[in-house]
Amino acid sequence: MKRLLLLPALLFGTASFAADSNYEISPMLGYNLAEGNIGIKGDDHFLGGLELQRNYKNSKISPEISVLYSPSADYEDGGDTSITRFLFNGVYSFSKNAKMTPFVKAGLGIENVGNEIQKYNETGLVVDAGAGIKVPFTKALALKAEALYLAKVSDAHNKSADNNLIAMVGLTYSFGAEAKKAPKEVVEEKVVAQPELTPVVVVALVEKDSDGDGVYDKLDKCPNTPANSTVSVDGCPISMDDDHDGVSNAKDKCPNTALGTKVDTNGCDIDADKDGVLNVNDICPDTPIGEAVNSDGCPAKVNLQINFGNNSAAILSSSYAELDKYADFLKKYTNYSAKIIGYTDSRGSASYNKKLSLKRARAVMQALVQRGVNPSHLSAIGMGEANPVADNATAEGRAQNRRIEAKLTRN
């Protein structure tokens, strides 16, 4: 496998001595039709991909790296199965015209099939061949469609080779410097004797400023301002600013703002985080834009990204940073209490899910206490599979429904 991973480096590294080239990157979406039995219900599934191609001016064959990923195919024995493929291809493009560019490709790669619940993980060698077209929209952007036939050389899972037909469509974006053309021949010009020039004396004209305010008369809209007056760029006196907020009294719609307050062009207090609560009243002045807040400008509800062990209330170490961040928030704003609410997806019995969600909520509460949060400011509740935020019929929806929320209330 390490030797295979060295292949893209060789493909791109050995070309570094060629003339300047450009690149194409193509995000793709597609569908996999499986002819073999790779242990997945129905075998067919959707996938996403990303292709990076490097082009050379003097070659029609371009090296390409492709990554194809199917995140949640259903495994025959239960659980979600991920399929990851790395393909290293040579792409041959036919002559371009204004309407489309056909191409063919072939190469080899590696495929990894993994299922965490069944403890199944297999990596094998694959070969592939395909064809497609690119239809340009602009000089840099094109529609790309392709069909790819992929054969697995060996399969330890079912002792037979697997064949897959993949159809994909996406967009191609071209970037990078194109190959440079050969420099033009330099033709030496004959030097023609020039007549001697007579120097011309240039006298600078000094602009006039009649009222001495620093603005020339031709730009001065107020040419008779009193001596020592402070003026604007158009030569007119700057009005008084009684509250010293940088906005003159004539334009100040909030003339009595507190000293040092940040104001807008109207002289009024600003709302820096755009949450609808002015800075002067905002206890949490840096909440993310678009987040729902309470009357104090603080998040009304936070969805904590906490990961647990399978069917367990044990918090994984990958969630420690999220806990640290929320603990710091609660320690900073001690006039708030947080209710920790646990949720599950709809799999399993309702009573089991409610108990599991409560255990997880209590585990988060205990982790916050260990990080210095006052325990009297915390409570925990388990809601089980209630109040789903997404469709439990899909893996993505179930993942969103398995969550920990924190709701703030003022003490």
GROMACS .gro file of N, CA and C in nm, residues 75-132:
model
  174
   75TYR      N    1  -2.449  -0.219   0.557
   75TYR     CA    2  -2.382  -0.349   0.558
   75TYR      C    3  -2.483  -0.461   0.576
   76GLU      N    4  -2.458  -0.577   0.514
   76GLU     CA    5  -2.557  -0.684   0.516
   76GLU      C    6  -2.583  -0.736   0.657
   77ASP      N    7  -2.487  -0.728   0.749
   77ASP     CA    8  -2.505  -0.777   0.886
   77ASP      C    9  -2.542  -0.666   0.983
   78GLY      N   10  -2.568  -0.545   0.933
   78GLY     CA   11  -2.608  -0.434   1.019
   78GLY      C   12  -2.501  -0.329   1.029
   79GLY      N   13  -2.543  -0.200   1.043
   79GLY     CA   14  -2.447  -0.092   1.061
   79GLY      C   15  -2.410  -0.026   0.930
   80ASP      N   16  -2.356   0.094   0.943
   80ASP     CA   17  -2.314   0.170   0.826
   80ASP      C   18  -2.174   0.129   0.783
   81THR      N   19  -2.155   0.122   0.652
   81THR     CA   20  -2.026   0.081   0.596
   81THR      C   21  -1.971   0.195   0.511
   82SER      N   22  -1.844   0.227   0.529
   82SER     CA   23  -1.779   0.329   0.447
   82SER      C   24  -1.687   0.263   0.345
   83ILE      N   25  -1.685   0.320   0.224
   83ILE     CA   26  -1.599   0.269   0.117
   83ILE      C   27  -1.515   0.386   0.066
   84THR      N   28  -1.384   0.372   0.073
   84THR     CA   29  -1.292   0.477   0.027
   84THR      C   30  -1.202   0.421  -0.082
   85ARG      N   31  -1.191   0.495  -0.193
   85ARG     CA   32  -1.107   0.450  -0.304
   85ARG      C   33  -1.011   0.563  -0.344
   86PHE      N   34  -0.884   0.527  -0.362
   86PHE     CA   35  -0.783   0.618  -0.415
   86PHE      C   36  -0.739   0.563  -0.551
   87LEU      N   37  -0.759   0.641  -0.657
   87LEU     CA   38  -0.727   0.596  -0.792
   87LEU      C   39  -0.622   0.688  -0.854
   88PHE      N   40  -0.526   0.626  -0.925
   88PHE     CA   41  -0.419   0.701  -0.991
   88PHE      C   42  -0.427   0.667  -1.140
   89ASN      N   43  -0.471   0.765  -1.221
   89ASN     CA   44  -0.503   0.739  -1.361
   89ASN      C   45  -0.419   0.824  -1.456
   90GLY      N   46  -0.411   0.775  -1.579
   90GLY     CA   47  -0.365   0.857  -1.690
   90GLY      C   48  -0.486   0.894  -1.774
   91VAL      N   49  -0.501   1.024  -1.805
   91VAL     CA   50  -0.618   1.074  -1.878
   91VAL      C   51  -0.575   1.120  -2.017
   92TYR      N   52  -0.639   1.065  -2.120
   92TYR     CA   53  -0.610   1.106  -2.258
   92TYR      C   54  -0.727   1.191  -2.308
   93SER      N   55  -0.699   1.318  -2.341
   93SER     CA   56  -0.802   1.409  -2.390
   93SER      C   57  -0.793   1.422  -2.541
   94PHE      N   58  -0.909   1.407  -2.608
   94PHE     CA   59  -0.913   1.424  -2.752
   94PHE      C   60  -0.914   1.573  -2.786
   95SER      N   61  -0.904   1.604  -2.914
   95SER     CA   62  -0.895   1.744  -2.956
   95SER      C   63  -1.012   1.824  -2.902
   96LYS      N   64  -0.979   1.943  -2.849
   96LYS     CA   65  -1.082   2.030  -2.792
   96LYS      C   66  -1.154   2.106  -2.904
   97ASN      N   67  -1.284   2.136  -2.882
   97ASN     CA   68  -1.356   2.229  -2.968
   97ASN      C   69  -1.444   2.316  -2.880
   98ALA      N   70  -1.526   2.401  -2.942
   98ALA     CA   71  -1.603   2.498  -2.865
   98ALA      C   72  -1.713   2.435  -2.782
   99LYS      N   73  -1.753   2.310  -2.817
   99LYS     CA   74  -1.868   2.251  -2.752
   99LYS      C   75  -1.831   2.151  -2.643
  100MET      N   76  -1.731   2.066  -2.665
  100MET     CA   77  -1.699   1.964  -2.565
  100MET      C   78  -1.559   1.908  -2.587
  101THR      N   79  -1.508   1.843  -2.482
  101THR     CA   80  -1.379   1.774  -2.489
  101THR      C   81  -1.398   1.630  -2.439
  102PRO      N   82  -1.398   1.529  -2.528
  102PRO     CA   83  -1.407   1.390  -2.482
  102PRO      C   84  -1.273   1.345  -2.423
  103PHE      N   85  -1.280   1.245  -2.334
  103PHE     CA   86  -1.156   1.191  -2.278
  103PHE      C   87  -1.178   1.046  -2.237
  104VAL      N   88  -1.067   0.972  -2.227
  104VAL     CA   89  -1.068   0.837  -2.171
  104VAL      C   90  -0.961   0.832  -2.063
  105LYS      N   91  -0.974   0.735  -1.971
  105LYS     CA   92  -0.878   0.724  -1.862
  105LYS      C   93  -0.860   0.578  -1.823
  106ALA      N   94  -0.750   0.546  -1.760
  106ALA     CA   95  -0.725   0.412  -1.708
  106ALA      C   96  -0.617   0.423  -1.600
  107GLY      N   97  -0.621   0.327  -1.507
  107GLY     CA   98  -0.520   0.329  -1.402
  107GLY      C   99  -0.546   0.223  -1.298
  108LEU      N  100  -0.490   0.241  -1.181
  108LEU     CA  101  -0.508   0.147  -1.071
  108LEU      C  102  -0.517   0.226  -0.941
  109GLY      N  103  -0.554   0.154  -0.834
  109GLY     CA  104  -0.568   0.221  -0.704
  109GLY      C  105  -0.591   0.123  -0.593
  110ILE      N  106  -0.638   0.176  -0.481
  110ILE     CA  107  -0.668   0.093  -0.363
  110ILE      C  108  -0.809   0.123  -0.317
  111GLU      N  109  -0.872   0.021  -0.259
  111GLU     CA  110  -1.007   0.034  -0.205
  111GLU      C  111  -1.010  -0.016  -0.062
  112ASN      N  112  -1.074   0.060   0.026
  112ASN     CA  113  -1.089   0.021   0.166
  112ASN      C  114  -1.237   0.016   0.200
  113VAL      N  115  -1.282  -0.098   0.254
  113VAL     CA  116  -1.420  -0.115   0.299
  113VAL      C  117  -1.416  -0.139   0.449
  114GLY      N  118  -1.490  -0.059   0.526
  114GLY     CA  119  -1.484  -0.072   0.671
  114GLY      C  120  -1.622  -0.061   0.734
  115ASN      N  121  -1.642  -0.141   0.840
  115ASN     CA  122  -1.765  -0.138   0.919
  115ASN      C  123  -1.728  -0.149   1.065
  116GLU      N  124  -1.752  -0.041   1.144
  116GLU     CA  125  -1.708  -0.039   1.284
  116GLU      C  126  -1.786  -0.138   1.371
  117ILE      N  127  -1.918  -0.153   1.345
  117ILE     CA  128  -1.999  -0.241   1.430
  117ILE      C  129  -1.957  -0.386   1.412
  118GLN      N  130  -1.937  -0.429   1.286
  118GLN     CA  131  -1.899  -0.568   1.258
  118GLN      C  132  -1.748  -0.591   1.267
  119LYS      N  133  -1.672  -0.483   1.299
  119LYS     CA  134  -1.526  -0.494   1.310
  119LYS      C  135  -1.466  -0.549   1.180
  120TYR      N  136  -1.518  -0.497   1.068
  120TYR     CA  137  -1.474  -0.546   0.938
  120TYR      C  138  -1.399  -0.435   0.867
  121ASN      N  139  -1.277  -0.464   0.823
  121ASN     CA  140  -1.197  -0.364   0.752
  121ASN      C  141  -1.107  -0.436   0.652
  122GLU      N  142  -1.119  -0.399   0.525
  122GLU     CA  143  -1.041  -0.467   0.422
  122GLU      C  144  -0.989  -0.365   0.321
  123THR      N  145  -0.864  -0.379   0.282
  123THR     CA  146  -0.803  -0.295   0.180
  123THR      C  147  -0.750  -0.384   0.067
  124GLY      N  148  -0.784  -0.348  -0.058
  124GLY     CA  149  -0.742  -0.430  -0.171
  124GLY      C  150  -0.705  -0.346  -0.291
  125LEU      N  151  -0.643  -0.411  -0.390
  125LEU     CA  152  -0.599  -0.344  -0.512
  125LEU      C  153  -0.711  -0.346  -0.615
  126VAL      N  154  -0.729  -0.234  -0.687
  126VAL     CA  155  -0.830  -0.225  -0.792
  126VAL      C  156  -0.766  -0.170  -0.919
  127VAL      N  157  -0.827  -0.205  -1.034
  127VAL     CA  158  -0.791  -0.144  -1.162
  127VAL      C  159  -0.917  -0.079  -1.218
  128ASP      N  160  -0.900   0.027  -1.298
  128ASP     CA  161  -1.017   0.098  -1.348
  128ASP      C  162  -0.992   0.149  -1.489
  129ALA      N  163  -1.103   0.173  -1.561
  129ALA     CA  164  -1.099   0.233  -1.694
  129ALA      C  165  -1.230   0.307  -1.713
  130GLY      N  166  -1.227   0.418  -1.787
  130GLY     CA  167  -1.348   0.494  -1.804
  130GLY      C  168  -1.339   0.594  -1.917
  131ALA      N  169  -1.450   0.665  -1.939
  131ALA     CA  170  -1.458   0.766  -2.044
  131ALA      C  171  -1.556   0.873  -2.001
  132GLY      N  172  -1.545   0.992  -2.063
  132GLY     CA  173  -1.636   1.099  -2.029
  132GLY      C  174  -1.618   1.218  -2.120
   0.00000   0.00000   0.00000
